[in-house]
Coordinates of C-alpha atoms and ligand atoms in Angstrom, one line a residue:
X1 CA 13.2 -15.4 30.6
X2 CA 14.4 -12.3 28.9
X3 CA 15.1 -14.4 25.2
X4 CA 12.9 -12.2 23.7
X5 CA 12.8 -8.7 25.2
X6 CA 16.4 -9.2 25.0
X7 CA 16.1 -9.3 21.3
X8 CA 14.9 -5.9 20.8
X9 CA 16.6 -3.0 19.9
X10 CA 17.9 -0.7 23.0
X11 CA 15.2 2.2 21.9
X12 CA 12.4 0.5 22.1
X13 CA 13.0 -1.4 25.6
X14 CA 13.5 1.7 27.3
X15 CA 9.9 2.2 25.7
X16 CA 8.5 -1.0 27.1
X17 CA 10.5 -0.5 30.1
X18 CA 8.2 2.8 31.2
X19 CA 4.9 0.8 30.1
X20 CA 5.6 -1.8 32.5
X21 CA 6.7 0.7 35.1
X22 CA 3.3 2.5 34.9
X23 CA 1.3 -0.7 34.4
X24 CA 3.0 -1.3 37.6
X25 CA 2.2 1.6 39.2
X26 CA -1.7 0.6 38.4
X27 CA -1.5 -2.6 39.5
X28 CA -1.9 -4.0 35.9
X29 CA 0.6 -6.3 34.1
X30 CA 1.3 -4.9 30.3
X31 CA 1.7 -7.6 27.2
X32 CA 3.5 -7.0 23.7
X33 CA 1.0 -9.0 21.1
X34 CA -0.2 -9.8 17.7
X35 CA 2.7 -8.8 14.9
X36 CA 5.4 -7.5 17.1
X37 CA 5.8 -10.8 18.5
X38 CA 5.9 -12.9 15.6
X39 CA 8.6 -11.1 14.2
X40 CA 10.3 -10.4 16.9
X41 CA 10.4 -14.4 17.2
X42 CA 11.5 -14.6 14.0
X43 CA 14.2 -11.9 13.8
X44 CA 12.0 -9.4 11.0
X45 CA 12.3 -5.7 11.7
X46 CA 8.9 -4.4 12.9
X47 CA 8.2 -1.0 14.7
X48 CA 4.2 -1.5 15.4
X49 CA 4.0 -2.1 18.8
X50 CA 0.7 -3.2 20.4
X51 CA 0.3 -3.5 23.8
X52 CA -2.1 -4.8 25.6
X53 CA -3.6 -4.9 29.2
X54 CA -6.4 -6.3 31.7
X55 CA -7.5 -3.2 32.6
X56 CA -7.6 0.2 31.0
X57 CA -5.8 0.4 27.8
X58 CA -6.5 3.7 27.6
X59 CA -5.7 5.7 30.7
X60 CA -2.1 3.7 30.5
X61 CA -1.8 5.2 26.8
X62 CA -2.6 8.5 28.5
X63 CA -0.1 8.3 31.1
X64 CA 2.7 7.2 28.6
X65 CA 2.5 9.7 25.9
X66 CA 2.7 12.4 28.4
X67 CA 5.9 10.7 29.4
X68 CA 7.3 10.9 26.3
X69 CA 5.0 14.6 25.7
X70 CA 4.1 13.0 22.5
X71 CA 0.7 12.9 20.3
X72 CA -2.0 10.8 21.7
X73 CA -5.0 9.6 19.6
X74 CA -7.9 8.0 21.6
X75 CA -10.5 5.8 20.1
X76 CA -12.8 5.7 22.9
X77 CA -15.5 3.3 21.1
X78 CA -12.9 0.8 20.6
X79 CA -11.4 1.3 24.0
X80 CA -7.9 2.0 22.0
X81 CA -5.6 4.4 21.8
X82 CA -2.6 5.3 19.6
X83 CA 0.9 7.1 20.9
X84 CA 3.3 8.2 18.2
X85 CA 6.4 8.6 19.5
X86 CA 8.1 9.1 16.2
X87 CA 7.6 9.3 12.8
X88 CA 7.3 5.8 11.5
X89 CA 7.0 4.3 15.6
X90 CA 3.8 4.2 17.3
X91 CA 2.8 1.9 20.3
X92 CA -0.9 1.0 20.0
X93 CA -2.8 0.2 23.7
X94 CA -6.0 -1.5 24.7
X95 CA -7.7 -3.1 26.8
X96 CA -7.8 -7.2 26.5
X97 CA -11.3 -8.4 25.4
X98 CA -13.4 -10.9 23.6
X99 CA -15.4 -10.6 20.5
X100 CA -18.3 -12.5 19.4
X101 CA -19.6 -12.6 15.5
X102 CA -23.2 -12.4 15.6
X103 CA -23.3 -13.5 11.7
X104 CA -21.0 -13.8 9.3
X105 CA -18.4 -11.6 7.8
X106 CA -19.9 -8.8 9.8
X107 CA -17.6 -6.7 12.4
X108 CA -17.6 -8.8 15.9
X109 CA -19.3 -7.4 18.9
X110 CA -17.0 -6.4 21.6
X111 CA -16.7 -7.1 25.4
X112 CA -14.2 -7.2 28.2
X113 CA -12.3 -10.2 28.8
X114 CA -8.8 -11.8 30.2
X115 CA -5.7 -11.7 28.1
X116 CA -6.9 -15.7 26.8
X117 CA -9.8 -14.1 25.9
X118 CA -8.3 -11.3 23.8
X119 CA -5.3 -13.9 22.2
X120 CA -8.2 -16.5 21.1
X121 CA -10.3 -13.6 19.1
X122 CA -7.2 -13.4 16.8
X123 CA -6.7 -14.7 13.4
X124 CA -3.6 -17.3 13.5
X125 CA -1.4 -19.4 15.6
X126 CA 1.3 -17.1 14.5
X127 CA -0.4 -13.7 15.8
X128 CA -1.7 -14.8 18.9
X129 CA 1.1 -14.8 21.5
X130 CA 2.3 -12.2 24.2
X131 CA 5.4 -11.3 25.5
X132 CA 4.7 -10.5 29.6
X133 CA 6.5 -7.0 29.8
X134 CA 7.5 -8.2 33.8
X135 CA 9.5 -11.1 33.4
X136 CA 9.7 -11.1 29.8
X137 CA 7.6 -14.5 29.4
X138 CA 6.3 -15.6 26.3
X139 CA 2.6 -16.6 26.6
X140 CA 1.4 -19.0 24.0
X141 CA -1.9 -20.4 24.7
X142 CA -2.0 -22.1 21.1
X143 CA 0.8 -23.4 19.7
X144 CA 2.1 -20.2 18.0
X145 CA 5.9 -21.1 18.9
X146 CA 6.0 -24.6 17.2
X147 CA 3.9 -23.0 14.2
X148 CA 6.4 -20.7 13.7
X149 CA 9.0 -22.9 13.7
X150 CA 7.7 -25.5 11.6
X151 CA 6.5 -22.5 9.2
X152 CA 2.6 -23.2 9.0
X153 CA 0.1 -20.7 9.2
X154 CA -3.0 -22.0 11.4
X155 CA -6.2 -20.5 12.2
X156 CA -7.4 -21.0 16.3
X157 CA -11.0 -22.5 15.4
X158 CA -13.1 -23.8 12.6
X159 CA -15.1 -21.1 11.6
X160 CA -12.4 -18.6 11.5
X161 CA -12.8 -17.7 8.2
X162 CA -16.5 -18.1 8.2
X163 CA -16.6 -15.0 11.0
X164 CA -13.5 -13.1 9.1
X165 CA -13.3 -13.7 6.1
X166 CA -10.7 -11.1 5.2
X167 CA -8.7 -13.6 7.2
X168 CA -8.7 -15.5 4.2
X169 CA -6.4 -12.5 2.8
X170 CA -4.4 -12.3 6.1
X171 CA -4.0 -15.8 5.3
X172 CA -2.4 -15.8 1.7
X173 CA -0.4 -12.7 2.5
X174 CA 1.4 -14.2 5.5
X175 CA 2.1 -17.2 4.0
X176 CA 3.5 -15.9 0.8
X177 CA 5.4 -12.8 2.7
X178 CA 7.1 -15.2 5.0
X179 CA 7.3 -18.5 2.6
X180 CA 5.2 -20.4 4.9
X181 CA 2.4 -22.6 4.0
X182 CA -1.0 -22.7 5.1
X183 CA -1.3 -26.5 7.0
X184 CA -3.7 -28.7 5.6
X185 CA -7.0 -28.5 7.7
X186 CA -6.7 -24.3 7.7
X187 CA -6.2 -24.6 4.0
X188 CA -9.4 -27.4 3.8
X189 CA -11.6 -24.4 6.0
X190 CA -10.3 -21.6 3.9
X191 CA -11.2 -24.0 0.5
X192 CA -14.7 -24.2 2.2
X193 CA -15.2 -20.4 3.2
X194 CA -14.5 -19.4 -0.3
X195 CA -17.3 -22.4 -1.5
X196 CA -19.3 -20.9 0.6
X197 CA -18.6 -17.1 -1.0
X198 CA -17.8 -15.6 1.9
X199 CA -15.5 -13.1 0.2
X200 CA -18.4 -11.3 -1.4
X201 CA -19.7 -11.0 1.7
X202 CA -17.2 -8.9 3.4
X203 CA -18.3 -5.0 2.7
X204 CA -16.1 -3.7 -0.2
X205 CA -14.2 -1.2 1.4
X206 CA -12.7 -3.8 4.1
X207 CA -12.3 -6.0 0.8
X208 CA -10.5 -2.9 -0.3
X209 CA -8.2 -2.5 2.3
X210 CA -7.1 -5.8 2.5
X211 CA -6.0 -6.0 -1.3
X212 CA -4.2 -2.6 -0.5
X213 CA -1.7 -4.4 1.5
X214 CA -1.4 -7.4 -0.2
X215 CA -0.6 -5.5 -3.0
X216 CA 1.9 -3.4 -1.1
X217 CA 3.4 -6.5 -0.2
X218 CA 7.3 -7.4 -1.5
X219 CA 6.0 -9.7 -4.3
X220 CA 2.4 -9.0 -5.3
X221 CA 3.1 -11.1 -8.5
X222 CA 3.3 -14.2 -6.2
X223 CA 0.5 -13.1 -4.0
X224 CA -2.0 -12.7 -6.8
X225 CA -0.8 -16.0 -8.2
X226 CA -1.9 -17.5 -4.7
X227 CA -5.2 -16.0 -4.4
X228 CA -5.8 -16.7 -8.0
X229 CA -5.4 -20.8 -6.9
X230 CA -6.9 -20.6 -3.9
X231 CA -10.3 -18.0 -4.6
X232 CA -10.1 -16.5 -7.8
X233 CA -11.0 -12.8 -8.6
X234 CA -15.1 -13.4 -8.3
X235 CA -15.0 -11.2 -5.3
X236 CA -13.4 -8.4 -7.3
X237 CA -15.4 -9.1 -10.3
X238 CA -16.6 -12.2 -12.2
X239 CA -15.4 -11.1 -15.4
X240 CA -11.9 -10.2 -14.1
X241 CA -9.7 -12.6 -16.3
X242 CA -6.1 -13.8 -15.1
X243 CA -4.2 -14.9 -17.9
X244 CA -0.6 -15.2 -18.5
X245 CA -0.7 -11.9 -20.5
X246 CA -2.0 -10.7 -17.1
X247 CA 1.1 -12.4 -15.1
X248 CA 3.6 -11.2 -18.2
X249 CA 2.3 -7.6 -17.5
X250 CA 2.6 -7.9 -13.8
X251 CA 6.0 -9.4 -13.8
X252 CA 7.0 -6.4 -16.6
X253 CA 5.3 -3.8 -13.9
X254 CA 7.7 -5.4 -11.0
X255 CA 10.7 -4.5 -13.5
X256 CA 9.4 -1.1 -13.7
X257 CA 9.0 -0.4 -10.3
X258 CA 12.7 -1.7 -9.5
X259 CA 13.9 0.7 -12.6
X260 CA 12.4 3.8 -11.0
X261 CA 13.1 3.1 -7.6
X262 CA 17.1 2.7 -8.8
X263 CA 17.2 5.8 -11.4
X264 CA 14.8 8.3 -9.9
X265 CA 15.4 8.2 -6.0
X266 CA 14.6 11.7 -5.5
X267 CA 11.5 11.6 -7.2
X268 CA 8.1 11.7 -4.9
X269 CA 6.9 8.4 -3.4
X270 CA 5.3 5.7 -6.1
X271 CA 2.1 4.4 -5.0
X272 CA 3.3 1.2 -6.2
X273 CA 0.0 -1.0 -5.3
X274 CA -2.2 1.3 -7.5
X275 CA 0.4 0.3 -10.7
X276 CA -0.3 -3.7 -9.5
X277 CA -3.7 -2.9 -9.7
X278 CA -3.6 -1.6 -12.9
X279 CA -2.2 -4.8 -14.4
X280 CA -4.7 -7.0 -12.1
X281 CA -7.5 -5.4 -14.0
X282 CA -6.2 -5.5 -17.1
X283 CA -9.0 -7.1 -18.4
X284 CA -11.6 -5.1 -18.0
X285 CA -12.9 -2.1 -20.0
X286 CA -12.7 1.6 -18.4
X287 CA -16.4 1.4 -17.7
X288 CA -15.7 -2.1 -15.5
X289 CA -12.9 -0.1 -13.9
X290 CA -14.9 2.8 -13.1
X291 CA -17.6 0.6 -11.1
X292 CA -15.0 -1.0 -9.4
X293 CA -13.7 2.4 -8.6
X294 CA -17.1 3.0 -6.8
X295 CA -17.7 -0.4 -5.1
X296 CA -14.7 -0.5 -3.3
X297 CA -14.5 3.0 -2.6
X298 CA -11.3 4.3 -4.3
X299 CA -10.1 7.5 -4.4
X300 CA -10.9 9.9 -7.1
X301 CA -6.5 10.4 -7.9
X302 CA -6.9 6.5 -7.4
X303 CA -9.3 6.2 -10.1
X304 CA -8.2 8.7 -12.4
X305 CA -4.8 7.1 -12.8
X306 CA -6.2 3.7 -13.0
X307 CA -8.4 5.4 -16.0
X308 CA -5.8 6.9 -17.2
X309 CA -3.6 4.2 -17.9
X310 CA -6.7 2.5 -19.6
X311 CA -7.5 5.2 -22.1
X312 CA -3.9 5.8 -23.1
X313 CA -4.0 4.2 -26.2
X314 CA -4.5 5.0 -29.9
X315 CA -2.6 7.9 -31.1
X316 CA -1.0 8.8 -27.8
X317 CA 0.8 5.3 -28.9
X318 CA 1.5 5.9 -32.3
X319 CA 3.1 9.1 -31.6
X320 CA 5.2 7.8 -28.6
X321 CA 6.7 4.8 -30.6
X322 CA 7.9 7.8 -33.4
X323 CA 11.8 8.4 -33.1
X324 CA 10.9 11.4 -35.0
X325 CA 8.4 12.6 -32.4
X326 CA 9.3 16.2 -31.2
X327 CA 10.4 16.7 -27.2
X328 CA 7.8 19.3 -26.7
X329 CA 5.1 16.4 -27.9
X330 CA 6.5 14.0 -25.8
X331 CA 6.2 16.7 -22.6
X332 CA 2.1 16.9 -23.9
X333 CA 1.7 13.3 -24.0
X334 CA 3.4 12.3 -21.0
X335 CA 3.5 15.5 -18.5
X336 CA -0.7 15.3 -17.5
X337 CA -0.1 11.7 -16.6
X338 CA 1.3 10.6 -13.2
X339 CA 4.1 8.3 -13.1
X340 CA 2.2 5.1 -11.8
X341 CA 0.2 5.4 -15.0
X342 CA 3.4 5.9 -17.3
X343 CA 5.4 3.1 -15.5
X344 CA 2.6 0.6 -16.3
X345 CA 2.5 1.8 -19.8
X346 CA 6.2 1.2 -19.9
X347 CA 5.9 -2.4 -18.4
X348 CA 3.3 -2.8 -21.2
X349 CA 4.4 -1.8 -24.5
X350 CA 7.9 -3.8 -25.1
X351 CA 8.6 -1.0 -28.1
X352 CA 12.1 0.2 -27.6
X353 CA 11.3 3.5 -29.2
X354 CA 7.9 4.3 -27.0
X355 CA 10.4 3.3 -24.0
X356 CA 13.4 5.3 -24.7
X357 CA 10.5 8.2 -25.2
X358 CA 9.4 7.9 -22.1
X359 CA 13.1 7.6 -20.3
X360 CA 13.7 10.5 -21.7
X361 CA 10.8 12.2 -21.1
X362 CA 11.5 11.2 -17.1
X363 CA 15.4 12.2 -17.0
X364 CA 15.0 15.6 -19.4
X365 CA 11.6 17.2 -20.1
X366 CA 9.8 16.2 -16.4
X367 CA 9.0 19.1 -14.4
X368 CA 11.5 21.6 -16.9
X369 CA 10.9 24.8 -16.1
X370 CA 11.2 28.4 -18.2
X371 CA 13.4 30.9 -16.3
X372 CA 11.4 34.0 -17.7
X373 CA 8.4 35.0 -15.6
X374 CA 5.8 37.2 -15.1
X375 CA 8.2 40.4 -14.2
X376 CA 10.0 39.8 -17.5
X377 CA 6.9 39.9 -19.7
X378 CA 5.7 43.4 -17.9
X379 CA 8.9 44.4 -18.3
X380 CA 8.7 43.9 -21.9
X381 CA 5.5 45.9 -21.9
X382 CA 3.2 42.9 -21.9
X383 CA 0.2 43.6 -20.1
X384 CA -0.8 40.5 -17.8
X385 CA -3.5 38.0 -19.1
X386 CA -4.4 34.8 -21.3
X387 CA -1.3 36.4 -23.1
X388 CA 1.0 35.5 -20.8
X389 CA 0.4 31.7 -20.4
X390 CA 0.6 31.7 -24.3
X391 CA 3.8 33.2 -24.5
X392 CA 5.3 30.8 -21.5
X393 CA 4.0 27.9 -23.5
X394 CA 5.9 28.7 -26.6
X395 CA 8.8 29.1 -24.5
X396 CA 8.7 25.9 -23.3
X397 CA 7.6 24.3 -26.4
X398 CA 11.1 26.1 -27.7
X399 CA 12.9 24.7 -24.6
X400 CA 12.3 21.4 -24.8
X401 CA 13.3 21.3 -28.2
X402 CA 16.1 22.6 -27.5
X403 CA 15.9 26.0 -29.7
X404 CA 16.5 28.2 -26.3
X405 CA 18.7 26.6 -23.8
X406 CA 19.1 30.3 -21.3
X407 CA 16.9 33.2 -20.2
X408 CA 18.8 35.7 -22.6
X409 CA 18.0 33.5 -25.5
X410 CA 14.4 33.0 -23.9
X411 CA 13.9 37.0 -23.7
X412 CA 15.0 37.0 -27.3
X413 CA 12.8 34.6 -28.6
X414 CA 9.8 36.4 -26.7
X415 CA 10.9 39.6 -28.5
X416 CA 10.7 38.0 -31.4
X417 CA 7.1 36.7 -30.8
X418 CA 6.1 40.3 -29.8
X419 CA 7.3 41.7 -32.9
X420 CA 5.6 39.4 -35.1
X421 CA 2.2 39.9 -33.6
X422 CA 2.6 44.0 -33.5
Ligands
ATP501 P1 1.6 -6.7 9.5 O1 3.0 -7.1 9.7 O2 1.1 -6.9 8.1 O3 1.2 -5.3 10.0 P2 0.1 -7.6 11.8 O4 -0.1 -9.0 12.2 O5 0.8 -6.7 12.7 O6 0.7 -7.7 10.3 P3 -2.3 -6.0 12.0 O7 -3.3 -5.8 10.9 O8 -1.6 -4.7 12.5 O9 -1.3 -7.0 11.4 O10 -2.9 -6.7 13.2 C1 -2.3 -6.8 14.5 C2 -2.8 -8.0 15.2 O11 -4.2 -8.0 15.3 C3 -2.5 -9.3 14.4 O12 -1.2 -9.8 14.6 C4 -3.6 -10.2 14.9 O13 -3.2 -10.8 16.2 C5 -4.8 -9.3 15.1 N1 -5.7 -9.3 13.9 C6 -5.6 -8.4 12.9 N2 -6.6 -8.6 12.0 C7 -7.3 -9.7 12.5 C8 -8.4 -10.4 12.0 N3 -9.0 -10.1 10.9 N4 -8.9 -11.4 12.8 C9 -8.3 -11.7 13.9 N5 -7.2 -11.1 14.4 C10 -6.7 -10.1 13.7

């Protein structure tokens, strides 16, 4: 009976361990669902819990996070609620119910219902069993088990992706992330929903979303190829083109990605997705990129790096693909721009000059400081103003080409600026 809960690390059963208990205590019976299961089932690290009861989601949340004296967040409207008990492990709870779509792609209308009820609202096979915190019993209404094993992703009714369809998404992305394959009448209904244009239906910023985390998936490349097959880009934009410049560029941005994350670990966090993006829409003028921008909602840093990476061109090329080209220049060109946008311009101009430019520009000149500062100008009788950001520039400039490599020699150089303006 215990298979499963006995598969799951020590921490986390001592977690679902007090849910039962105080499910117990309310005369309620607690379920793990959804994701947790499926890769618990399948051995794949997961630490998004979601628990779910026939009763009041809620008030158990309540009662468990001040157990653990942890943060709570409630979404009342939803009837669920969200315990994070530590950073990067959160338990969600709520209340088992049934949904009913009362037209297409819109969001369902909610109401209570049995734990059937709230497994048969989900999207596939694969997502819709529950693990019976009691006794440890796996509850699979649909066939989820033999799914898994046979590696087929399978949706629980034939308008699935007529009432979601961002399932369509779900769809691809599970099947590519897990090397499974959509079986043959899910794949005929998806076919049809995207006949039927039901992606442009979805409201953008869901659309949004969705792409979000398909592109933050392990292999985006394949991912795109997949939806490319199986729906095309029309829900993005008809003009978006995929061609195999497009899949050379996305396969070059991969490489990237892999060479940043090996040689510059302590560097902040890439957004990786926004750099896939980049080369998904490589098509498409800035103006196309800008309305996209506003369709689906993007963030303004999300836009101005996409942008960015678009207008780069002209003489900020030229003069990066120089050997000749001076450090300080290479610190103007490349220090405004943020490294997603300098990673895709790496992945797309194969020139070995503009690349070792921009390595170098990412081991030496990024974020190089001056060691003088403000104190050593009014020390020097410099009186604070525009004056002083001037002077700190030229310092730089002489930094990064190497003409002053300490703060002595820095001083001196300053001294030497005073003199010539006096
Ligand atoms: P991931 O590993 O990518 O987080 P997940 O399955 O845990 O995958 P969530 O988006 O967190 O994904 O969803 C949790 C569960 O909610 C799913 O397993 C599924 O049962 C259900 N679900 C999520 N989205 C939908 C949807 N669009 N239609 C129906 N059920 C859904």
């Amino acid at each position: 009976m215990k298979k499963y809960l006995g598969k799951i690390p020590e921490e986390l059963q001592g977690l679902l361990n007090k849910v039962h208990n105080i499910a117990a205590r309310k005369n309620t019976e607690a379920y793990l669902v959804g994701g947790f299961v499926r890769d618990l089932i399948l051995g794949v690290k997961n630490l998004d819990l979601d628990i779910v009861i026939e009763g009041d989601g809620i008030g158990l949340a309540q009662d468990f996070a001040s157990s653990l004296g942890v943060k709570i967040t409630v979404h009342r409207q939803f009837g669920t609620a969200t315990v994070f008990v530590r950073p990067g492990l959160k338990v969600d709870f709520s209340s088992s119910r049934q949904e009913h779509y009362p037209s297409p792609a819109h969001l369902p209308l909610v109401k209570g219902g049995s734990l059937k009820d709230d497994l048969n609202r989900r999207d596939f096979t694969l997502n819709a069993m529950a693990i019976s915190l009691k006794d440890g019993k796996l509850v699979d209404y649909f066939g989820g088990l033999n799914d898994l094993r046979h590696k087929v992703i399978r949706v629980l009714h034939p308008l699935s992706f007529i009432d979601d369809p961002t399932r369509i998404f779900r769809a691809i992305r599970f099947e590519q992330r897990y090397n499974f394959k959509i079986e043959p009448e899910s794949l005929k209904l998806l076919r049809q929903a995207v006949r039927l244009k039901m992606l442009e239906r979805i409201h953008p910023h869901r659309t949004r979303d969705d792409l979000v985390l398909i592109l933050k998936e392990k292999n985006p490349v394949k991912e795109i190829k997949r939806i490319e097959k199986l729906a095309g880009f029309d829900f993005i934009l008809p003009q978006l083109k995929i061609i195999p410049k497009t899949y050379a560029l996305l396969k070059a941005i991969k490489r990237e990605i892999g060479y940043f994350h090996k040689n510059y670990t302590g560097r902040r966090p890439l957004d990786t997705w926004v750099i896939y993006l980049m080369g998904l829409l490589e098509s498409l003028d800035a103006k196309k990129i800008k309305n996209i921008c506003a369709k689906f909602g993007l963030r303004k840093g999300e836009e101005k790096r996409l942008l960015s990476y678009k207008r780069s061109q002209g003489r900020f090329l030229t003069d990066l693909s120089r050997a000749s080209i001076a450090p300080a220049r290479i610190f103007a060109l490349l220090e405004p721009l943020s490294y997603e946008t300098i990673l895709a311009l790496r992945a797309k101009y194969n020139n070995p000059v503009f690349k070792r430019n921009i390595t170098d520009f990412l081991d030496i000149y990024n974020g190089m400081r001056i060691s003088v500062s403000g104190d050593d100008l009014a020390g020097l009788g410099v009186l604070p103003g525009p004056r002083y950001r001037k002077i700190f520039t030229q310092v730089l400039k002489a930094k990064l080409n190497g003409q002053v490599r300490n703060k002595e020699e820095e001083l001196a150089l300053i001294k030497q600026l005073l003199r010539k303006r006096s």
